[in-house]
Coordinates of C-alpha atoms in Angstrom, one line a residue:
X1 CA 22.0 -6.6 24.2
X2 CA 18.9 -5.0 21.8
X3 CA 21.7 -4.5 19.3
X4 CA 23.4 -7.3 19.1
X5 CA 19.5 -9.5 18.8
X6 CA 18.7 -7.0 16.5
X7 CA 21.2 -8.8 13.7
X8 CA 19.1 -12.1 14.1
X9 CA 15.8 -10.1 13.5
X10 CA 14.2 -10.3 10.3
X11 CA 12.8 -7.2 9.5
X12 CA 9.7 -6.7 7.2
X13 CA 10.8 -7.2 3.7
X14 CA 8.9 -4.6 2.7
X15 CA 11.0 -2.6 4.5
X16 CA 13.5 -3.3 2.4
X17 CA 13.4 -1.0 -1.3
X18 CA 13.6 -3.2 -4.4
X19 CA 17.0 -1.9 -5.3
X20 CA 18.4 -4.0 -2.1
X21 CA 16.8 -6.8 -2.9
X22 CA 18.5 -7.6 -6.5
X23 CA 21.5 -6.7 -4.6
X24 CA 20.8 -9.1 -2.3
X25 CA 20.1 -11.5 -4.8
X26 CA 22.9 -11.1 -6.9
X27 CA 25.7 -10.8 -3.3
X28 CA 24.2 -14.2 -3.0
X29 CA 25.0 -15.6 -6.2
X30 CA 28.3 -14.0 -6.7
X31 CA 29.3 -15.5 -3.2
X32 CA 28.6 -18.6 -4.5
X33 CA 30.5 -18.1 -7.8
X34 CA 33.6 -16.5 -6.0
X35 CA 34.4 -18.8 -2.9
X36 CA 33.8 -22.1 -5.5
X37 CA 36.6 -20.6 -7.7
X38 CA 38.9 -19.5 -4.7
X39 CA 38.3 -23.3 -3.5
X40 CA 39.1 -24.6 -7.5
X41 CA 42.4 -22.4 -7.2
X42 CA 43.4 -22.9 -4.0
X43 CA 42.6 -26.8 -4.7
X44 CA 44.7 -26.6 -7.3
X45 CA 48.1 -24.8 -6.3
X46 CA 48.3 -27.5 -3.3
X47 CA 46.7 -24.8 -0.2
X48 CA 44.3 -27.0 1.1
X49 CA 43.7 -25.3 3.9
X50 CA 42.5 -22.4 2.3
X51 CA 40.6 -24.9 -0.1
X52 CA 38.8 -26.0 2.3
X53 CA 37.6 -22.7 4.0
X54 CA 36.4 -21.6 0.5
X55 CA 34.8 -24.7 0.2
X56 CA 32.7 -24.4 3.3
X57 CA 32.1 -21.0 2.6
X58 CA 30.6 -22.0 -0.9
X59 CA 28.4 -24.4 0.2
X60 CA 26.7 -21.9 3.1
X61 CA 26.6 -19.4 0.4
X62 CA 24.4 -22.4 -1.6
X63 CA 22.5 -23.7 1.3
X64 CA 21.2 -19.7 2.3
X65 CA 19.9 -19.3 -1.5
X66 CA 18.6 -23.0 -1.9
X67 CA 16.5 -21.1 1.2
X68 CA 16.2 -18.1 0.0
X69 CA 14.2 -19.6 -2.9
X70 CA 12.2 -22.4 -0.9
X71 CA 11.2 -19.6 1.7
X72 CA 11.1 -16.6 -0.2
X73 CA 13.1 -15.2 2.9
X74 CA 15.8 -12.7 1.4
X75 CA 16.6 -11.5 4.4
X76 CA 17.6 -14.4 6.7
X77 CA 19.7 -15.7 3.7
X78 CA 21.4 -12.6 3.9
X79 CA 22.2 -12.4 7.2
X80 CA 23.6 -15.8 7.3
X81 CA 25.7 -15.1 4.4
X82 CA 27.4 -12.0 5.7
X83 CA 28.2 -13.5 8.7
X84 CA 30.2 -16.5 6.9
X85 CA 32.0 -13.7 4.9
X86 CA 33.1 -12.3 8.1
X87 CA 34.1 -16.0 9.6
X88 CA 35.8 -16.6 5.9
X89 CA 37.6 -13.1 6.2
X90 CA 38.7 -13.3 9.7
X91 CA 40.5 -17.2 9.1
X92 CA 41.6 -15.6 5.8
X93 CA 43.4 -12.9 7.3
X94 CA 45.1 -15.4 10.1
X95 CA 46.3 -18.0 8.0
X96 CA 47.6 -15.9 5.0
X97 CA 49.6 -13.5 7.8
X98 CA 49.1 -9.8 5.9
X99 CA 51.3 -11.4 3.4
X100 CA 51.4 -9.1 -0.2
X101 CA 49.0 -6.9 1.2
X102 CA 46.5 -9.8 1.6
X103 CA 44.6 -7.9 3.8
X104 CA 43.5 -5.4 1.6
X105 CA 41.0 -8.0 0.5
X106 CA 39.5 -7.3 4.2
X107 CA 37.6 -4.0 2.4
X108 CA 34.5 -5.8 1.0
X109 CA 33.2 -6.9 4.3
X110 CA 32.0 -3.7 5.0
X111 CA 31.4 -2.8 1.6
X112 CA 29.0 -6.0 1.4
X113 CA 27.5 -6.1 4.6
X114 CA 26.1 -2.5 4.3
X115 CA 24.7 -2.6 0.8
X116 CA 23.4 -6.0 1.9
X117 CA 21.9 -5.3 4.9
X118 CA 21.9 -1.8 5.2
X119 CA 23.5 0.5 7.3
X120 CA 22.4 0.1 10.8
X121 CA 22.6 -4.1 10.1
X122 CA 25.4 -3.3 7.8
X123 CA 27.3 -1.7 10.5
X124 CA 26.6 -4.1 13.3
X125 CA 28.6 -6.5 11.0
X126 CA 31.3 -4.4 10.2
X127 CA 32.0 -3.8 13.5
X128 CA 32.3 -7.0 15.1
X129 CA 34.0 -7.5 12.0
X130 CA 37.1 -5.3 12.3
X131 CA 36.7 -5.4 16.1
X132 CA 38.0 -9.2 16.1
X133 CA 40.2 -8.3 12.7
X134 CA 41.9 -5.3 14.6
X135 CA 42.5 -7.5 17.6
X136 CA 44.0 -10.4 15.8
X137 CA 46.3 -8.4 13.4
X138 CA 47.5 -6.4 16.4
X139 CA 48.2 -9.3 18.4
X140 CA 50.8 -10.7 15.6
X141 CA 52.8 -7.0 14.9
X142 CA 56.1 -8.5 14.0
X143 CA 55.2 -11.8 13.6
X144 CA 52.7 -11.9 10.6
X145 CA 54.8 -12.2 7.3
X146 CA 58.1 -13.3 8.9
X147 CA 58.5 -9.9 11.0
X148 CA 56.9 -7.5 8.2
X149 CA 53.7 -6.6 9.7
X150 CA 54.8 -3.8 11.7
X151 CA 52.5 -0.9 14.0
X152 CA 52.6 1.5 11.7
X153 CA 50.6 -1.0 8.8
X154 CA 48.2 -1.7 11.7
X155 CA 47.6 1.7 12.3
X156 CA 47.1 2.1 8.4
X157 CA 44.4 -1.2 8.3
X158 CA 42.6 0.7 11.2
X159 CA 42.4 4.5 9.8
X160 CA 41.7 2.8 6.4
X161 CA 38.8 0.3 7.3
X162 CA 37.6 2.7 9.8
X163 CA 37.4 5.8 6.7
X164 CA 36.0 3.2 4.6
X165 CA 33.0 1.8 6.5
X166 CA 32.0 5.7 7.6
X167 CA 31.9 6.4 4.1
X168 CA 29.9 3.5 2.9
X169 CA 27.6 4.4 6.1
X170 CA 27.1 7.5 4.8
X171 CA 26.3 6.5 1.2
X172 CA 23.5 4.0 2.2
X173 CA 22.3 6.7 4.7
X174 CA 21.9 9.2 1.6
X175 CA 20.4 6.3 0.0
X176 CA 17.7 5.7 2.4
X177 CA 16.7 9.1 2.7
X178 CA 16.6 9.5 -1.0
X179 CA 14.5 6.7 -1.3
X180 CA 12.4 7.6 1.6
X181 CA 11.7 11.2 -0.1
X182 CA 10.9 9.2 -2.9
X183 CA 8.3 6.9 -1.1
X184 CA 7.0 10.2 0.5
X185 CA 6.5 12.1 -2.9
X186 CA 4.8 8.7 -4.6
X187 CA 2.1 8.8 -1.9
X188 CA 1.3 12.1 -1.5
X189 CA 1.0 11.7 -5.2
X190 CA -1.4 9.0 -5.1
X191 CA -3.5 10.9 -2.3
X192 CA -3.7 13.6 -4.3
X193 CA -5.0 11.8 -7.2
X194 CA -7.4 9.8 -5.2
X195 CA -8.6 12.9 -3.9
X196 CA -8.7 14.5 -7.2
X197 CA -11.0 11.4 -8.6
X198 CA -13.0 11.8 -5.2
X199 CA -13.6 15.2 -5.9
X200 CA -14.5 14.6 -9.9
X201 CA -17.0 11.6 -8.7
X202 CA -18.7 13.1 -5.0
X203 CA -21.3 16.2 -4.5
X204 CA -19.1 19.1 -3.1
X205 CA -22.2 19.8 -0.9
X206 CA -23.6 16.9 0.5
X207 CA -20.9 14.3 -0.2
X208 CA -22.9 11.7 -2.4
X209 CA -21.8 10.4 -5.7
X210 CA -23.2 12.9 -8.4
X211 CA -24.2 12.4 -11.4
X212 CA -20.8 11.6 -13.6
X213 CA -20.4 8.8 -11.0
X214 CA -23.6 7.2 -11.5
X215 CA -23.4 7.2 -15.1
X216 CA -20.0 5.5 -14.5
X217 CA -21.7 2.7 -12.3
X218 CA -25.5 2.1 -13.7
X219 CA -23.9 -0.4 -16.2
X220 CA -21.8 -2.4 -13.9
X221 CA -24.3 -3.0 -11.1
X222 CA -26.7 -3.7 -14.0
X223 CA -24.2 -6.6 -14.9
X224 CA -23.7 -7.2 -11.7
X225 CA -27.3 -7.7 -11.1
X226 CA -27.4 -9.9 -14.4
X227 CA -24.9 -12.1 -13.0
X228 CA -26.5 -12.8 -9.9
X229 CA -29.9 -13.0 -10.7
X230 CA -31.4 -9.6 -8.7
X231 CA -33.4 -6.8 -9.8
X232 CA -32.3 -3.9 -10.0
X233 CA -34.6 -1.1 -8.6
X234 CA -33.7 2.8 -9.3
X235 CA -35.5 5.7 -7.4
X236 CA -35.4 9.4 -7.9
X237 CA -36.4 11.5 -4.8
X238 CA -37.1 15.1 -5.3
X239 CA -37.7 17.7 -2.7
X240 CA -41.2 19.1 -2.6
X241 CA -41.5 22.9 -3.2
X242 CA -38.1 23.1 -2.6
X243 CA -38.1 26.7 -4.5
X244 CA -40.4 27.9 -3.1
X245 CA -38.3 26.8 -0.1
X246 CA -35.0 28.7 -1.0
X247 CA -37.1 32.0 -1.9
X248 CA -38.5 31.9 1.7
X249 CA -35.6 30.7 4.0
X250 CA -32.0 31.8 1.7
X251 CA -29.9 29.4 0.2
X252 CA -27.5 28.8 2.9
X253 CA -30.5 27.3 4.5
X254 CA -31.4 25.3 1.7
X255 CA -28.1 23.6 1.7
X256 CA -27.9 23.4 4.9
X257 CA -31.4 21.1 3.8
X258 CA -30.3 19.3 1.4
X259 CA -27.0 18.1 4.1
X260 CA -29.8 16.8 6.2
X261 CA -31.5 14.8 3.2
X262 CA -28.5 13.2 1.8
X263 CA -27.7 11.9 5.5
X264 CA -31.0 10.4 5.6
X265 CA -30.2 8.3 2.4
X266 CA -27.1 7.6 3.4
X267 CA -28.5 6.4 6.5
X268 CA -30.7 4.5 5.2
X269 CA -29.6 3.0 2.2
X270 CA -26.0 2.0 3.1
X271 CA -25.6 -2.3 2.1
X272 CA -22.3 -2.8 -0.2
X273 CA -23.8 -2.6 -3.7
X274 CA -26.5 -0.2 -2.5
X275 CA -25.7 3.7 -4.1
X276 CA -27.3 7.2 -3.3
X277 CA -26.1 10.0 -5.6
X278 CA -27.1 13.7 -6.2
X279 CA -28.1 14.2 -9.5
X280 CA -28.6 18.2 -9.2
X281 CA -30.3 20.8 -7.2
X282 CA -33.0 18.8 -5.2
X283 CA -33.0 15.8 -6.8
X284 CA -31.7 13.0 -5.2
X285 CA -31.3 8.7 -6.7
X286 CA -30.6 5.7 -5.6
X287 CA -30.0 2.2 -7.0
X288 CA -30.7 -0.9 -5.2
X289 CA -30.3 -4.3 -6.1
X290 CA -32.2 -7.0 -4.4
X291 CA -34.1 -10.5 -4.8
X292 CA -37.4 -9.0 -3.0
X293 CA -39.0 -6.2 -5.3
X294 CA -41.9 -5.4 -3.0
X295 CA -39.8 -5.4 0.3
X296 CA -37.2 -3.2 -1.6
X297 CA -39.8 -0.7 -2.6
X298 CA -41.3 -0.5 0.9
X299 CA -38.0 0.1 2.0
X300 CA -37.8 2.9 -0.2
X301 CA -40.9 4.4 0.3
X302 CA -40.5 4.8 3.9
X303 CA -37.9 7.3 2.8
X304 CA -41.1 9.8 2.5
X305 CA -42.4 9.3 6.4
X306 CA -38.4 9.5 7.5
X307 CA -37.9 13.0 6.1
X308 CA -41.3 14.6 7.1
X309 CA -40.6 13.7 10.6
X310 CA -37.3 15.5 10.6
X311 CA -39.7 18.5 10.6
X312 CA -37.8 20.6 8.9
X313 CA -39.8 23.7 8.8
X314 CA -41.1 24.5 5.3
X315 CA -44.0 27.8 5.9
X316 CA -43.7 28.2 2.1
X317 CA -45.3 24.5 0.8
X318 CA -48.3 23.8 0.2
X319 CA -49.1 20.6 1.2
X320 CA -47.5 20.6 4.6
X321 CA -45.9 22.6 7.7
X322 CA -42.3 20.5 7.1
X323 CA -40.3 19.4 4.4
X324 CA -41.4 16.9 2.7
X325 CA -40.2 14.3 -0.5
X326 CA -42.0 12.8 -4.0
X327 CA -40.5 9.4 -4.9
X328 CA -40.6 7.5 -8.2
X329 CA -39.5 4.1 -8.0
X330 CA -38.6 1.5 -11.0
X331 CA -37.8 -2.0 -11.2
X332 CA -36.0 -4.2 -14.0
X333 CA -36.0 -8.0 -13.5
X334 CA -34.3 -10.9 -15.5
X335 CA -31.6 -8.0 -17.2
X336 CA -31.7 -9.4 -21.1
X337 CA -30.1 -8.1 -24.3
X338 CA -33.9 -6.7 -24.7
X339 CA -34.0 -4.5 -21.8
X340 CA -31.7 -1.3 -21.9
X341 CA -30.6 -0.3 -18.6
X342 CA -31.5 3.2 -19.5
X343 CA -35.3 2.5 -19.5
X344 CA -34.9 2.3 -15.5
X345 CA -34.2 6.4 -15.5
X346 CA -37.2 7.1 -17.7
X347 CA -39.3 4.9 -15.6
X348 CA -38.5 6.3 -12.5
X349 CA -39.0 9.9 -13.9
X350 CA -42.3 8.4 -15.1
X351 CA -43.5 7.6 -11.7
X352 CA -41.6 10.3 -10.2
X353 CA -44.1 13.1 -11.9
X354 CA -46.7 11.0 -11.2
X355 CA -46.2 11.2 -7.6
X356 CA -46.1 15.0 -7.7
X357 CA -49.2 14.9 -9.7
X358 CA -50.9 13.1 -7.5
X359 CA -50.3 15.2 -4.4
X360 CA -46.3 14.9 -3.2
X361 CA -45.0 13.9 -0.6
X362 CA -46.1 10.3 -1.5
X363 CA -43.4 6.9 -3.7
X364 CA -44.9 5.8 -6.9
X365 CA -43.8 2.8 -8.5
X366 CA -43.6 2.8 -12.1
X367 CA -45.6 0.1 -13.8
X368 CA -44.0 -0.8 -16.5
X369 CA -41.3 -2.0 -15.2

């Protein structure tokens, strides 16, 4: 029962490769073209009958693209056009009796519905397809065609159709996969190049942005700031002593330090348009942007009491029994053509030495900003 609702449900059409859907697209048009001209022919040399067939036939095929193009809904349209080619095929075959080999024609259902649909839709088709064609065209051996329809050509449609549809089953199968090895090598491609950029713009160590990133960024969040009236305050964090800190404990345990710093400042500075980076060894930066100065340099200098209460041992500085941090802090407000961006890095250093000169372990904010 699964399979037989599964030829009513529309499947994602994303699901669907592009290559399908222009076939789709054209099998649509192409119906339409085709049945009108079988219905102009037919029309013409007096079968009304089959006139009329074509003609409904034509006008479904117009009504599922009129759809199609309201909806956007390639697939339903589809669906309802293969099943009128297997209505139109299976009164075809009835009233034209296997006449001149007539039923030859009976070969682009399955060729259509499986391209159309693909293969596991495809087949559902072709299957109730030739299951009522088989049955039909046995039931009138010797009468079709005046007595000429005989076993042996029934035996012939079945082997033929039945070779046919396997084949085309196995063509859109070799399709899919290809396509799906395809998809597969695309986006391991695409991961590897995001990785590849991750790796060119992040701190191997501590997993910040380093310093090619922030050089990347400073001018668009300064425009950014521009454009929405903020400042745009900039810090540089250095660890204190922090020589004298690899000389005493090893280097593995200096990184191992640095690991716990940057999750501090990621901890702590983590809003949207907020940025920490590494810029090298123990210096650490961050840019902020904000419509409160003052609060946003409070927030930052708390950084300073955050990381001394870590109390990361440090036996070799001399200002205190733990690690501990020097801040300098700058500010730009009202971005113009007259301020560069740059100045924020110098002013930051600025205060930055002044901090260590006047003790560590302390945020200065740079006045001229």
């Amino acid at each position: 029962m699964k399979n037989i609702l599964d030829f009513f449900i529309l499947e994602k059409e994303s699901d669907f490769c592009n290559r399908r859907s222009i076939v789709i697209k054209f099998a649509l048009i192409a119906t339409i073209v085709l049945f009108s001209l079988f219905a102009c022919i037919n029309l013409l040399i007096q079968q009304y009958w089959a006139a009329i067939i074509d003609s409904i036939s034509a006008v479904v095929s117009i009504l599922s693209y009129i759809y199609m193009q309201k909806t956007g809904n390639i697939l339903l349209s589809i669906r309802i056009v293969t099943f009128n080619i297997v209505v139109f095929f299976l009164v075809f075959a009835y009233i034209s009796q296997a006449t001149h080999f007539s039923l030859i024609w009976t070969i682009f259902v399955p060729i259509f519905a499986i391209i159309s649909n693909g293969k596991k839709v495809g087949l559902y088709f072709s299957l109730l397809f030739y299951t009522l064609l088989f049955a039909l065209s046995y039931h009138y051996i010797n009468v079709w065609n005046a007595g000429e329809w005989h076993f042996v050509d029934w035996v012939r449609l079945v082997l033929a159709s039945t070779i046919l549809t396997l084949c085309m089953y196995i063509y859109e199968a070799l399709l899919d996969a290809a396509q799906q090895d395809l998809q597969l090598a695309r986006a391991k491609e695409r991961q590897r190049s995001e990785e590849l950029h991750q790796q060119s713009v992040t701190d191997q160590l501590t997993g910040l942005y380093n310093r090619r990133y922030y050089d990347n960024m400073i001018d668009k969040l300064s425009f950014l700031a521009k454009r929405q009236e903020l400042c745009i305050t900039f810090f540089i964090l250095d660890i204190d002593y922090f020589k004298y800190y690899n000389d005493y404990y090893g280097h593995i345990k200096g990184d191992e330090t640095l690991i716990q710093v940057a999750n501090v400042l990621q901890e702590h500075i983590q809003r949207g348009d907020d940025f920490v980076f590494r810029l090298g060894g123990e210096e650490f930066a961050g840019i902020i942007l904000s419509n409160e100065k003052e609060k946003t340099h409070q927030w930052i200098s708390q950084l300073t009491t955050i990381i001394e209460n870590l109390k990361i041992e440090h036996k070799a500085s001399k200002i205190s029994d733990f690690l501990t941090v020097s801040i300098g802090i700058a500010t730009l407000e009202h971005l113009d053509g007259e301020k560069n961006i740059d100045l924020l890095y110098k002013y930051a250093d600025k205060a930055l030495y002044a901090a260590k000169y006047g003790g560590r372990n302390q945020s200065r904010i740079a006045q001229e900003s």
